[in-house]
Amino acid sequence: AKATGKARCQIYSPRLSGPPEHDITLEAAMFQAVREGEFLLYYQPIVDARTRQIQGFETLMRWKHPTLGMVPPARFIPIAESNGLINLLGAWALKAACVQLKQFEEVAKRHLYISVNISPRQFRNDKFLAVLDDAIAFSGLLGEQLVLEITEGTLMIDPVHAEAILAKMAQRKARIAIDDFGTGYSSLAYLKRFPISVLKIDRTFIKDLPDSAKDGAICNAVLDLAKHLGLSVVAEGVETEAQMHFLESRGCQYIQGYLTGKPMPANVALAALKESTHA
Ligand code: C2E
Ligand code: CA
Ligand code: CA
Ligand code: CA
C-alpha cells in the first residue's frame, strides 16, 4: 500500500522495508536518535570451535526507536554511510566497544578480543586513525585486542590509501579481518598485498553445510588458504551442530552464530561470559 498523509506518519509507519522515499524520514529520525541516544551496541560471542569458550565478541549496532522498535542495521547503516553520520556513530561504537571489553575482561579474568565493523566511509575518513588512537588510549586496551572488520570492497576503493592506513593500524598492533570473505568482486591478490590477519567466511557459504558439496569445497579451500597464509578463520552464521561439526573437523578455529550465541546487550553478554568462563 502507498503511504499517504503527513510526512511524520511515515516515521511512525512500521513498514521498514518500504520504498526509498521513506529513507528521508528515517534519515531525519536518525539525527534525532543520535541526540536522544537511541543507538546501542550488541555483542555476539566468537567462540573457540573445539572448547566453545568465548574468545571475543563482534560489536553490532542497534537502533531502538521509541515507536518503530528495533530498526535493523541493514536499513540504517547505508543511510549513515551516505550522509556521513557513520563517522560519528562509528567513532562512538569503537570507543564504547573498547571500554566494554575492559569490563568483560574483569569478569573473564583473561584476555579477550573485540571485533568492530568499519564502514568504507569511516575507513577513508581523515580522522579515522585519531579515532582509533583515542579508543585505544581511553580504554587502556592493547592494540592487539582490537580486530577491525572491513570488506574486500573497502580495500579496493583506493588500494594505495588502504595500504597506508593498514600499515598504520599494524603499527598499533590492531588486526584486520576481511568481513563477508569471498562475496566481493576482488582478486586474491590483495591477501598478498595487505597485512590481513583474519578471514570471516560469509554466512552464504555456511548456511547449506554440510549438505552442499559446493559450499563444503569452498569452506575447505578457504580454510586451506588461510592455513598456508597463517591467517585465522571465523565462520559466520553457524546455526546448527552439523555445521559446527563440519567446520571444527576441518580445522576452523573460530565460530560465530546463533548456535553459540546471538547478538546480545552487554549485560546479557556478561552473563554468557561468566558461564563460558566457569564451564
Ligand atoms: P555483518 O558484519 O556481516 O554482521 C553479521 C550479521 O549476521 C549480523 O547482522 C548478525 O546479527 C547476523 N548473524 C550472526 N549470526 C547469525 C546466524 O547464525 N544466523 C543469521 N541468520 N544471522 C546471523 P546484523 O546485526 O543485523 O548486522 C547486519 C550488518 O550491518 C552487519 O553485517 C554489518 O555489515 C552492519 N553493521 C552492524 N553493526 C555495524 C556497525 O557498528 N558499524 C558498521 N559499519 N556496520 C555495522
Ligand atoms: Ca562484521
Ligand atoms: Ca560478516
Ligand atoms: Ca554480512
Coordinates of C-alpha atoms and ligand atoms in Angstrom, one line a residue:
A1 CA 0.0 0.0 0.0
K2 CA 1.1 3.5 -0.8
A3 CA 1.9 5.7 2.2
T4 CA -0.3 8.8 2.4
G5 CA -0.7 11.7 4.7
K6 CA 1.8 13.7 6.6
A7 CA 5.5 13.0 6.4
R8 CA 5.6 12.3 10.0
C9 CA 3.2 9.4 9.7
Q10 CA 5.9 7.7 7.6
I11 CA 8.2 7.9 10.6
Y12 CA 5.6 6.0 12.7
S13 CA 5.0 3.5 9.9
P14 CA 6.2 0.1 10.8
R15 CA 6.8 -0.7 7.1
L16 CA 10.6 -0.6 7.3
S17 CA 11.1 -2.4 4.0
G18 CA 9.2 0.3 2.1
P19 CA 10.3 2.3 -0.9
P20 CA 13.4 4.5 -0.8
E21 CA 11.5 7.8 -0.2
H22 CA 10.9 6.5 3.3
D23 CA 14.6 6.9 3.9
I24 CA 14.2 10.6 4.0
T25 CA 12.1 10.4 7.1
L26 CA 14.2 7.6 8.5
E27 CA 17.2 9.9 8.0
A28 CA 15.6 12.7 9.9
A29 CA 14.7 10.3 12.6
M30 CA 18.4 9.2 12.8
F31 CA 19.6 12.7 13.6
Q32 CA 17.1 12.9 16.4
A33 CA 18.1 9.4 17.5
V34 CA 21.7 10.5 17.9
R35 CA 20.6 13.4 20.1
E36 CA 18.2 11.1 22.1
G37 CA 20.8 8.4 22.5
E38 CA 18.8 5.7 20.8
F39 CA 21.8 3.8 19.3
L40 CA 23.2 1.0 21.3
L41 CA 25.7 -1.8 20.9
Y42 CA 25.0 -5.6 21.0
Y43 CA 27.7 -8.1 21.3
Q44 CA 27.9 -11.5 19.6
P45 CA 30.2 -14.2 21.1
I46 CA 33.0 -15.6 18.9
V47 CA 33.9 -18.9 20.3
D48 CA 36.7 -21.5 20.0
A49 CA 35.4 -24.3 17.8
R50 CA 36.8 -27.0 19.9
T51 CA 36.3 -25.8 23.5
R52 CA 33.3 -23.5 22.8
Q53 CA 34.8 -21.0 25.2
I54 CA 34.2 -17.3 24.3
Q55 CA 37.3 -15.7 22.8
G56 CA 35.9 -12.4 21.8
F57 CA 32.8 -10.5 20.6
E58 CA 31.7 -8.8 17.5
T59 CA 30.1 -5.4 18.1
L60 CA 26.8 -4.9 16.3
M61 CA 25.0 -1.6 16.3
R62 CA 21.3 -1.4 17.1
W63 CA 18.8 1.4 16.9
K64 CA 16.0 1.3 19.3
H65 CA 13.4 3.8 18.1
P66 CA 10.6 4.6 20.6
T67 CA 7.8 3.7 18.2
L68 CA 9.5 1.9 15.3
G69 CA 11.1 -0.5 17.6
M70 CA 14.4 -2.1 16.5
V71 CA 15.5 -0.7 13.2
P72 CA 17.8 -3.2 11.5
P73 CA 21.4 -2.1 10.7
A74 CA 20.8 -3.2 7.1
R75 CA 18.3 -0.3 7.0
F76 CA 20.1 2.5 8.8
I77 CA 23.8 1.8 8.1
P78 CA 23.5 2.5 4.4
I79 CA 21.8 5.9 5.2
A80 CA 24.5 6.7 7.8
E81 CA 27.1 5.8 5.2
S82 CA 25.6 8.1 2.6
N83 CA 25.1 11.1 4.8
G84 CA 28.3 10.8 6.8
L85 CA 26.7 10.1 10.1
I86 CA 28.6 6.8 10.1
N87 CA 31.7 8.7 11.1
L88 CA 30.1 9.9 14.3
L89 CA 28.3 6.6 15.0
G90 CA 31.3 4.5 14.1
A91 CA 33.7 6.6 16.4
W92 CA 31.3 6.2 19.3
A93 CA 30.9 2.4 18.6
L94 CA 34.7 1.9 18.5
K95 CA 35.3 3.7 21.8
A96 CA 32.3 2.2 23.6
A97 CA 33.2 -1.3 22.5
C98 CA 36.8 -1.0 23.7
V99 CA 35.6 0.3 27.1
Q100 CA 33.1 -2.6 27.2
L101 CA 35.7 -5.1 26.5
K102 CA 37.6 -4.0 29.6
Q103 CA 34.5 -4.8 31.7
F104 CA 34.2 -8.2 30.0
E105 CA 37.8 -8.9 30.9
E106 CA 37.3 -8.1 34.5
V107 CA 34.7 -10.8 34.7
A108 CA 36.5 -13.4 32.5
K109 CA 39.9 -12.7 34.1
R110 CA 41.7 -13.4 30.8
H111 CA 42.3 -11.6 27.6
L112 CA 39.5 -11.3 25.1
Y113 CA 39.2 -9.5 21.8
I114 CA 36.7 -7.2 20.4
S115 CA 35.8 -7.0 16.7
V116 CA 34.3 -3.8 15.3
N117 CA 32.9 -3.2 11.9
I118 CA 34.4 -0.3 10.0
S119 CA 32.5 1.1 7.1
P120 CA 34.1 2.2 3.8
R121 CA 33.5 5.8 4.5
Q122 CA 34.8 5.6 8.0
F123 CA 37.9 3.8 6.8
R124 CA 38.6 6.6 4.3
N125 CA 37.9 9.4 6.8
D126 CA 40.9 11.6 7.6
K127 CA 40.2 11.4 11.4
F128 CA 40.0 7.6 11.4
L129 CA 43.4 6.9 12.9
A130 CA 42.9 9.6 15.5
V131 CA 39.6 7.9 16.4
L132 CA 41.4 4.6 16.7
D133 CA 44.1 6.0 18.9
D134 CA 41.6 7.7 21.1
A135 CA 39.6 4.5 21.6
I136 CA 42.8 2.5 22.5
A137 CA 44.2 5.1 24.8
F138 CA 40.9 5.9 26.5
S139 CA 40.0 2.2 27.2
G140 CA 43.5 1.1 28.0
L141 CA 43.2 -1.9 25.7
L142 CA 46.2 -3.4 24.0
G143 CA 46.1 -2.7 20.2
E144 CA 46.3 -6.5 19.6
Q145 CA 42.9 -7.0 21.3
L146 CA 41.2 -5.0 18.6
V147 CA 40.0 -6.5 15.4
L148 CA 38.7 -4.2 12.7
E149 CA 36.3 -5.8 10.2
I150 CA 36.4 -4.4 6.7
T151 CA 35.1 -5.8 3.5
E152 CA 37.0 -6.5 0.3
G153 CA 35.2 -3.5 -1.2
T154 CA 36.7 -1.2 1.3
L155 CA 40.2 -2.2 0.4
M156 CA 39.5 -1.9 -3.4
I157 CA 38.1 1.6 -3.5
D158 CA 41.5 3.1 -3.1
P159 CA 44.2 0.4 -2.6
V160 CA 47.1 2.9 -2.3
H161 CA 45.3 4.7 0.5
A162 CA 44.2 1.4 2.1
E163 CA 47.8 0.2 2.2
A164 CA 48.9 3.3 4.1
I165 CA 46.1 3.1 6.6
L166 CA 46.6 -0.6 7.2
A167 CA 50.3 -0.1 7.8
K168 CA 49.5 2.5 10.5
M169 CA 47.0 0.0 12.0
A170 CA 49.7 -2.6 12.1
Q171 CA 51.9 -0.2 14.0
R172 CA 49.2 -0.1 16.6
K173 CA 49.0 -3.9 16.5
A174 CA 45.3 -3.8 15.6
R175 CA 44.3 -6.7 13.4
I176 CA 42.4 -6.6 10.2
A177 CA 39.6 -9.1 9.4
I178 CA 38.1 -9.4 6.0
D179 CA 34.3 -9.5 6.6
D180 CA 32.0 -11.4 4.3
F181 CA 35.1 -13.1 2.7
G182 CA 34.5 -14.4 -0.8
T183 CA 31.4 -12.3 -1.6
G184 CA 33.1 -9.2 -3.0
Y185 CA 34.4 -8.6 -6.5
S186 CA 38.1 -8.8 -5.8
S187 CA 41.0 -11.0 -6.6
L188 CA 43.0 -12.9 -4.1
A189 CA 46.0 -10.7 -4.8
Y190 CA 45.0 -8.3 -2.0
L191 CA 45.8 -11.1 0.5
K192 CA 49.4 -10.8 -0.6
R193 CA 49.4 -7.0 -0.7
F194 CA 47.8 -6.1 2.6
P195 CA 48.6 -7.2 6.2
I196 CA 45.4 -9.2 6.9
S197 CA 45.0 -11.4 10.0
V198 CA 41.5 -12.9 9.9
L199 CA 39.1 -14.1 7.2
K200 CA 35.4 -14.3 8.1
I201 CA 33.7 -16.8 6.0
D202 CA 30.3 -15.3 4.9
R203 CA 27.1 -17.0 6.1
T204 CA 26.1 -17.7 2.5
F205 CA 28.8 -20.4 2.4
I206 CA 27.8 -21.8 5.8
K207 CA 24.1 -22.0 5.7
D208 CA 23.8 -25.0 3.4
L209 CA 26.5 -27.0 5.2
P210 CA 27.1 -29.9 5.5
D211 CA 24.7 -31.0 2.7
S212 CA 26.0 -28.7 -0.1
A213 CA 29.1 -30.2 -1.6
K214 CA 30.0 -26.9 -3.3
D215 CA 29.8 -24.9 -0.1
G216 CA 31.8 -27.6 1.6
A217 CA 34.5 -27.3 -1.0
I218 CA 34.6 -23.5 -0.7
C219 CA 35.0 -23.7 3.1
N220 CA 37.7 -26.3 2.8
A221 CA 39.5 -24.1 0.2
V222 CA 39.3 -21.0 2.4
L223 CA 40.5 -22.9 5.5
D224 CA 43.4 -24.3 3.5
L225 CA 44.3 -20.9 2.1
A226 CA 44.2 -19.4 5.5
K227 CA 46.3 -22.1 7.0
H228 CA 49.0 -21.6 4.4
L229 CA 48.9 -17.8 4.7
G230 CA 48.9 -18.0 8.5
L231 CA 45.5 -16.4 8.9
S232 CA 42.8 -17.1 11.4
V233 CA 39.3 -18.0 10.2
V234 CA 35.9 -17.2 11.8
A235 CA 32.9 -19.0 10.3
E236 CA 29.9 -16.6 10.4
G237 CA 26.2 -17.5 10.8
V238 CA 26.7 -21.0 12.3
E239 CA 23.2 -22.2 13.4
T240 CA 23.4 -26.0 13.7
E241 CA 25.5 -28.6 15.4
A242 CA 26.1 -30.2 12.0
Q243 CA 27.6 -27.0 10.6
M244 CA 29.7 -26.6 13.7
H245 CA 30.9 -30.2 13.5
F246 CA 31.8 -29.9 9.8
L247 CA 33.8 -26.7 10.4
E248 CA 35.5 -27.9 13.5
S249 CA 36.6 -31.2 11.9
R250 CA 38.2 -29.2 9.0
G251 CA 40.2 -27.1 11.4
C252 CA 38.2 -23.9 11.5
Q253 CA 39.3 -22.3 14.8
Y254 CA 36.5 -19.7 15.5
I255 CA 32.8 -19.9 15.3
Q256 CA 30.2 -17.1 15.4
G257 CA 26.5 -17.7 15.0
Y258 CA 23.1 -18.2 16.7
L259 CA 24.2 -21.8 17.8
T260 CA 26.8 -20.4 20.1
G261 CA 25.2 -17.0 20.9
K262 CA 23.0 -14.4 19.3
P263 CA 24.0 -10.7 19.4
M264 CA 23.0 -9.5 22.9
P265 CA 23.1 -6.5 25.1
A266 CA 26.3 -6.0 27.2
N267 CA 24.7 -7.3 30.5
V268 CA 23.5 -10.5 28.8
A269 CA 26.9 -10.9 27.2
L270 CA 28.5 -10.6 30.6
A271 CA 26.3 -13.4 32.0
A272 CA 27.2 -15.6 29.0
L273 CA 30.8 -14.8 29.6
K274 CA 30.6 -15.9 33.2
E275 CA 29.1 -19.1 32.2
S276 CA 31.6 -19.7 29.4
T277 CA 34.5 -18.9 31.8
H278 CA 33.3 -21.2 34.7
A279 CA 32.2 -24.0 32.5
Ligands
C2E1 P1 28.0 -8.4 9.4 O1 29.1 -7.5 9.9 O2 28.3 -9.4 8.4 O3 27.4 -9.0 10.7 C1 26.9 -10.3 10.9 C2 25.4 -10.3 10.8 O4 24.9 -11.6 10.8 C3 24.7 -9.6 12.0 O5 23.5 -9.0 11.5 C4 24.4 -10.8 12.9 O6 23.3 -10.5 13.8 C5 24.0 -11.8 11.9 N1 24.1 -13.2 12.4 C6 25.1 -13.6 13.2 N2 24.9 -14.9 13.4 C7 23.9 -15.3 12.7 C8 23.2 -16.6 12.4 O7 23.6 -17.6 13.0 N3 22.2 -16.6 11.6 C9 21.8 -15.5 10.9 N4 20.7 -15.6 10.1 N5 22.4 -14.3 11.1 C10 23.4 -14.2 12.0 P2 23.1 -7.5 11.9 O8 23.4 -7.3 13.4 O9 21.7 -7.3 11.5 O10 24.1 -6.6 11.1 C11 23.9 -6.5 9.7 C12 25.1 -5.8 9.1 O11 25.0 -4.4 9.5 C13 26.5 -6.3 9.6 O12 26.8 -7.4 8.8 C14 27.3 -5.1 9.2 O13 27.6 -5.0 7.8 C15 26.4 -3.9 9.5 N6 26.7 -3.4 10.9 C16 26.2 -3.8 12.1 N7 26.7 -3.1 13.1 C17 27.6 -2.2 12.5 C18 28.5 -1.2 13.0 O14 28.6 -0.9 14.2 N8 29.2 -0.5 12.0 C19 29.1 -0.7 10.7 N9 29.8 0.0 9.8 N10 28.3 -1.7 10.2 C20 27.6 -2.4 11.1
CA2 CA 31.1 -7.9 10.6
CA3 CA 30.0 -10.6 8.0
CA4 CA 27.3 -9.8 6.1

